[in-house]
Coordinates of C-alpha atoms in Angstrom, one line a residue:
M292 CA 111.2 82.8 102.4
R293 CA 109.2 83.2 99.5
I294 CA 106.3 86.0 99.6
G295 CA 103.7 86.7 97.3
V296 CA 102.9 90.3 96.2
I297 CA 99.1 90.9 95.2
G298 CA 99.1 94.2 93.5
T299 CA 101.9 96.1 92.0
G300 CA 100.2 99.8 92.0
R301 CA 102.1 102.7 93.9
I302 CA 102.6 101.4 97.6
G303 CA 102.7 97.6 96.0
T304 CA 105.6 98.7 94.0
I305 CA 107.0 100.2 97.2
H306 CA 106.4 97.3 99.2
A307 CA 108.1 95.0 96.8
N308 CA 110.8 96.9 96.5
T309 CA 111.4 96.7 100.0
L310 CA 110.9 93.0 100.1
S311 CA 113.2 92.2 97.6
R312 CA 116.4 93.6 99.1
H313 CA 115.3 92.2 102.4
R314 CA 118.1 89.8 103.8
D315 CA 115.6 87.0 104.9
V316 CA 113.7 87.3 101.7
G317 CA 114.5 84.9 99.1
S318 CA 112.6 85.4 96.2
L319 CA 108.6 87.2 95.5
I320 CA 106.2 86.0 93.1
L321 CA 104.5 89.6 92.0
T322 CA 100.8 89.6 90.3
D323 CA 98.4 92.6 89.4
A324 CA 95.0 93.0 87.4
D325 CA 97.3 94.5 84.8
P326 CA 99.7 91.7 84.0
A327 CA 102.1 93.8 82.0
R328 CA 102.7 96.1 85.5
A329 CA 103.4 92.9 87.3
Q330 CA 105.6 91.5 84.6
E331 CA 107.7 94.7 84.1
L332 CA 107.7 95.6 88.2
A333 CA 109.4 91.8 88.3
Q334 CA 111.7 92.3 85.6
R335 CA 113.5 95.1 87.1
L336 CA 113.5 93.6 90.4
G337 CA 114.6 90.4 89.4
E338 CA 111.7 88.4 90.8
T339 CA 108.9 86.3 89.2
A340 CA 105.9 87.7 87.8
A341 CA 102.3 85.4 88.1
P342 CA 99.5 85.7 85.2
G343 CA 96.9 86.0 88.0
M344 CA 96.1 85.7 91.6
D345 CA 95.3 81.5 91.3
E346 CA 99.1 81.4 90.8
I347 CA 100.2 83.2 94.0
F348 CA 98.6 80.2 95.7
R349 CA 99.0 77.7 93.7
W350 CA 103.1 78.3 93.0
G351 CA 103.5 78.1 96.7
V352 CA 104.4 80.9 99.1
D353 CA 105.4 81.3 102.4
A354 CA 103.5 84.7 103.1
V355 CA 101.0 87.3 101.1
V356 CA 101.3 90.9 100.8
I357 CA 97.7 92.4 99.5
T358 CA 98.3 95.8 98.1
T359 CA 95.3 95.7 95.8
A360 CA 91.9 97.8 95.3
T361 CA 90.3 98.0 98.9
S362 CA 87.1 95.8 97.4
A363 CA 89.4 92.8 97.3
H364 CA 91.1 92.6 100.4
A365 CA 88.4 90.8 102.8
E366 CA 88.3 88.0 100.2
L367 CA 91.9 87.5 99.5
I368 CA 92.6 88.1 103.6
G369 CA 90.0 84.9 103.3
R370 CA 91.7 82.9 100.8
A371 CA 95.0 83.6 102.5
A372 CA 93.9 82.5 106.0
R373 CA 92.0 79.0 104.3
S374 CA 95.6 78.2 103.0
G375 CA 97.2 78.7 105.9
L376 CA 99.7 81.3 105.1
P377 CA 100.4 84.7 107.2
V378 CA 99.1 88.4 105.4
F379 CA 100.2 91.9 105.2
C380 CA 97.4 93.8 104.0
E381 CA 97.0 97.6 103.2
K382 CA 94.2 99.0 105.4
P383 CA 91.2 98.9 105.6
I384 CA 90.4 95.0 105.8
A385 CA 86.9 96.1 104.0
L386 CA 85.3 99.0 103.7
D387 CA 82.2 98.0 105.8
L388 CA 81.9 96.3 109.2
P389 CA 80.5 92.9 108.0
G390 CA 82.7 92.4 105.3
S391 CA 85.8 93.3 108.1
L392 CA 84.4 91.1 110.8
H393 CA 83.9 88.3 108.4
A394 CA 87.6 88.0 107.5
I395 CA 88.5 88.4 110.7
A396 CA 86.4 85.4 111.6
E397 CA 88.3 83.5 108.9
V398 CA 91.5 84.3 110.1
E399 CA 90.7 83.4 113.8
A400 CA 89.6 80.2 112.5
A401 CA 92.2 79.1 110.8
G402 CA 94.5 80.5 113.3
T403 CA 97.1 82.4 111.0
I404 CA 98.3 85.8 111.1
L405 CA 97.2 89.3 109.8
Q406 CA 98.9 92.6 110.2
M407 CA 97.5 95.7 109.0
G408 CA 99.3 98.4 107.3
F409 CA 98.8 101.3 109.6
Q410 CA 102.5 102.5 108.8
R411 CA 102.4 105.5 111.3
R412 CA 103.0 103.1 114.3
F413 CA 106.6 102.9 112.6
D414 CA 107.0 106.7 112.4
A415 CA 109.8 108.1 114.8
G416 CA 107.6 111.1 115.7
Y417 CA 104.7 108.7 116.6
T418 CA 106.8 106.5 118.5
G419 CA 108.4 109.0 120.2
A420 CA 104.7 110.5 121.2
R421 CA 103.8 107.4 122.4
E422 CA 106.5 107.1 124.8
A423 CA 106.2 110.2 126.2
V424 CA 102.7 109.9 127.0
R425 CA 103.3 106.4 128.5
S426 CA 106.4 107.5 130.5
G427 CA 104.7 110.2 132.5
R428 CA 106.6 112.9 131.2
L429 CA 103.3 114.9 130.1
G430 CA 101.0 114.2 133.4
R431 CA 97.7 114.0 133.1
L432 CA 96.7 113.9 129.4
H433 CA 94.1 116.2 129.2
T434 CA 94.2 117.4 125.0
V435 CA 95.1 115.7 122.0
R436 CA 95.0 117.6 118.2
A437 CA 95.5 115.2 114.9
L438 CA 95.5 116.4 111.8
T439 CA 96.1 115.0 108.1
S440 CA 95.9 117.5 105.2
D441 CA 96.5 116.5 101.9
Q442 CA 98.3 118.8 99.4
A443 CA 95.9 117.7 96.5
P444 CA 93.1 115.4 96.1
P445 CA 93.2 111.8 94.7
P446 CA 92.0 111.0 91.3
A447 CA 88.4 111.6 90.7
A448 CA 87.9 108.0 89.9
Y449 CA 89.3 106.8 93.3
L450 CA 87.1 108.9 95.6
P451 CA 83.4 106.8 95.1
L452 CA 86.1 103.3 95.8
S453 CA 87.5 105.0 98.8
G454 CA 85.2 104.8 101.5
G455 CA 85.0 108.3 102.2
L456 CA 87.4 110.8 104.3
F457 CA 86.9 109.2 107.6
R458 CA 87.5 105.6 106.4
D459 CA 90.6 106.5 103.9
T460 CA 92.3 109.4 105.8
L461 CA 91.3 110.0 109.2
I462 CA 91.3 106.4 110.0
H463 CA 95.0 106.8 110.3
D464 CA 94.4 109.4 112.9
F465 CA 91.9 107.4 114.8
D466 CA 94.6 104.6 115.1
M467 CA 96.9 107.0 116.3
V468 CA 94.9 108.5 119.1
R469 CA 94.5 104.7 120.2
W470 CA 98.1 103.6 120.1
V471 CA 99.6 106.7 121.2
T472 CA 97.2 107.4 124.7
G473 CA 96.6 103.7 125.4
H474 CA 93.0 104.8 125.4
E475 CA 89.5 104.0 123.7
V476 CA 87.4 106.6 122.0
V477 CA 84.0 105.9 123.6
D478 CA 81.9 108.7 121.6
V479 CA 82.4 111.1 118.7
Y480 CA 81.3 114.2 117.0
A481 CA 81.8 114.8 113.3
A482 CA 80.9 117.1 110.8
G483 CA 82.2 117.6 107.0
S484 CA 82.4 119.8 104.0
D485 CA 81.9 119.2 100.6
A486 CA 82.5 123.0 99.6
G487 CA 85.5 122.5 97.8
P488 CA 85.3 120.9 94.3
P489 CA 81.8 119.4 92.9
V490 CA 83.8 116.0 92.3
F491 CA 83.9 115.5 96.6
R492 CA 79.8 116.0 96.1
E493 CA 79.2 113.9 92.9
A494 CA 81.1 111.0 94.9
G495 CA 78.9 111.4 98.0
D496 CA 82.2 112.5 100.2
V497 CA 83.3 115.5 101.8
D498 CA 86.9 117.1 101.3
T499 CA 87.2 118.6 104.5
A500 CA 86.0 117.1 108.0
A501 CA 86.4 118.0 112.0
V502 CA 85.9 115.1 114.6
L503 CA 85.9 115.8 118.7
L504 CA 86.6 112.6 120.2
T505 CA 86.1 111.7 123.9
L506 CA 88.2 109.1 125.2
D507 CA 87.5 106.7 128.1
D508 CA 90.0 108.4 130.8
G509 CA 87.9 112.0 130.0
T510 CA 90.4 113.1 127.5
L511 CA 89.6 115.4 124.4
A512 CA 91.1 114.9 121.1
T513 CA 90.0 116.7 117.9
A514 CA 91.0 115.2 114.6
T515 CA 91.2 117.1 111.3
A516 CA 91.3 116.2 107.3
T517 CA 91.5 117.9 104.2
R518 CA 92.3 116.8 100.6
L519 CA 93.2 120.7 99.8
N520 CA 95.8 122.2 101.7
G521 CA 97.9 123.4 98.9
A522 CA 100.8 124.3 101.1
G523 CA 101.9 120.8 101.1
Y524 CA 101.2 117.4 103.0
D525 CA 100.8 118.1 106.6
V526 CA 100.5 115.1 109.0
R527 CA 100.8 116.6 112.8
M528 CA 99.5 115.3 116.4
E529 CA 100.1 117.6 119.3
L530 CA 99.4 116.0 122.8
A531 CA 99.3 118.4 125.7
G532 CA 99.1 117.4 129.6
E533 CA 99.5 118.8 133.0
L534 CA 103.4 118.9 132.9
D535 CA 104.2 118.9 129.4
Q536 CA 103.4 119.0 125.6
V537 CA 104.7 117.6 122.2
V538 CA 104.1 117.7 118.9
V539 CA 104.4 115.0 116.1
G540 CA 105.3 115.9 112.6
L541 CA 106.7 119.2 113.3
D542 CA 110.0 119.8 111.2
D543 CA 111.8 121.9 108.7
R544 CA 109.5 120.5 105.8
T545 CA 106.1 121.1 107.7
P546 CA 104.2 123.3 105.3
I547 CA 103.1 125.8 107.6
A548 CA 104.1 129.3 107.9
S549 CA 104.4 131.5 111.3
T550 CA 102.8 135.1 110.9
E551 CA 104.9 135.8 114.2
P552 CA 107.7 138.6 113.3
T553 CA 110.8 136.0 114.9
G554 CA 108.5 133.1 114.3
P555 CA 110.6 130.0 111.8
P556 CA 110.6 130.3 108.0
A557 CA 108.6 128.8 106.0
A558 CA 110.0 125.2 105.0
S559 CA 112.1 125.7 101.4
K560 CA 110.8 121.9 100.6
P561 CA 107.4 121.1 102.0
W562 CA 106.3 117.5 102.3
T563 CA 104.0 116.9 99.4
T564 CA 102.9 113.4 99.5
F565 CA 102.3 110.7 102.1
L566 CA 104.9 108.5 100.5
E567 CA 107.3 110.6 100.9
R568 CA 106.6 111.6 104.5
F569 CA 106.2 108.3 105.7
G570 CA 108.6 106.5 103.4
P571 CA 110.9 105.2 106.6
A572 CA 107.7 103.7 108.1
Y573 CA 106.7 102.1 105.1
E574 CA 110.1 100.3 105.3
A575 CA 109.8 99.3 108.5
E576 CA 106.4 97.8 109.0
L577 CA 107.4 95.1 106.1
C578 CA 110.8 94.3 107.7
A579 CA 108.0 94.0 110.9
F580 CA 105.7 91.5 109.0
V581 CA 109.4 89.3 108.2
E582 CA 110.1 89.1 111.7
V583 CA 106.2 88.2 112.5
V584 CA 106.4 85.3 109.9
R585 CA 109.5 84.4 111.1
G586 CA 108.4 84.1 114.9
E587 CA 110.4 86.5 115.9
R588 CA 108.1 89.5 117.4
A589 CA 104.1 89.6 118.2
N590 CA 102.0 91.2 115.5
P591 CA 102.3 94.8 115.7
C592 CA 98.8 95.7 114.1
N593 CA 96.2 92.6 114.0
G594 CA 92.9 92.8 112.3
R595 CA 91.1 93.3 115.6
E596 CA 93.3 96.8 115.8
A597 CA 92.7 97.7 112.5
L598 CA 88.8 97.1 113.3
Q599 CA 88.9 99.5 116.2
A600 CA 89.9 102.4 113.8
L601 CA 87.4 101.1 111.5
R602 CA 84.7 101.3 114.3
I603 CA 85.6 104.8 114.8
A604 CA 85.0 106.0 111.4
E605 CA 82.0 104.2 110.9
A606 CA 80.9 106.4 113.8
C607 CA 81.6 109.5 112.3
E608 CA 80.3 108.8 109.2
L609 CA 76.9 108.2 111.1
S610 CA 77.3 111.3 113.5
R611 CA 78.0 113.6 110.2
Q612 CA 74.7 112.2 108.5
E613 CA 72.9 112.4 111.4
H614 CA 74.1 115.6 113.1
R615 CA 74.5 114.0 116.6
P616 CA 77.3 112.4 118.8
V617 CA 77.5 109.1 118.3
R618 CA 78.9 106.6 120.9
L619 CA 81.0 103.6 119.8
A620 CA 78.7 101.1 121.6
E621 CA 76.2 102.1 118.8
I622 CA 78.9 100.5 116.2
P623 CA 79.1 96.8 115.9
G624 CA 82.0 94.6 116.4
G625 CA 83.5 96.0 119.9
A626 CA 83.5 93.3 122.8
E627 CA 81.2 91.1 121.1
P628 CA 82.8 87.5 119.7
V629 CA 83.0 87.5 116.0
L630 CA 82.9 83.6 116.0
R631 CA 79.8 81.7 117.1

């Protein structure tokens, strides 16, 4: 199998390393907006660098992995679909609903594969939580609490391109609320704070946010995020039911300290980045993509799954701006067909 990797930045490098080692991947073709960066990575891995994206499609590949800037995702997904190629793409499909819907329409019209990169679906903790909920171990689920806290904000230049805290960060928590519980979000109420560094206000973004979500079975969920968690990178999910409760992300590296006299000690080596925390999950999702391309398993996260998480993020942004609850039915792209 020959795979084209478009984008050799931080996450693209990780994915290229995973694929280069995979027993079922014969070779890679790497390209990047910075050709020297792609060439350096190709030399290090013993793979081939292409001077541009056109060569990825002209030289012949069996599948494409897209890890470029988000602004290029939708166009590349469409181009791959028209070429009949399976695609793995980092989230999101696009930063807006029209772009996402158009890309999904192209994939569905072509009958090709689009697997989206929601790596938490491959994390052992979240998988265990899903099993606990689905097995009935927790009883009737009544409360879900999710959080994502970055130790330090991303580069200032990235913020205006990120889509904002709801679309860039909390979208993972929204996907997990759906995936773990098996229920849809029906309405949200969101608030955000830009009281931190001025770079967030300048980008029209917030550095901290909180959301109350109501699920279709009445379960209440909260999701919070911040870019400024100095203690470390903290990602958790608590699920409480009438019989039991479980937590994802609580281990000896969780960056939290107890104030109780007999509480556990603070982590001696707390998590610092998402790449460190979810390293095994990133590798597992690429291995799953190879299996999908080979026809050995079903797609674990298609474009419509990713669309639902984006719709929740869009509803949250609208709620924050208008200071009101927003029903998901207000956001386009739900049950309505994409192709006319």
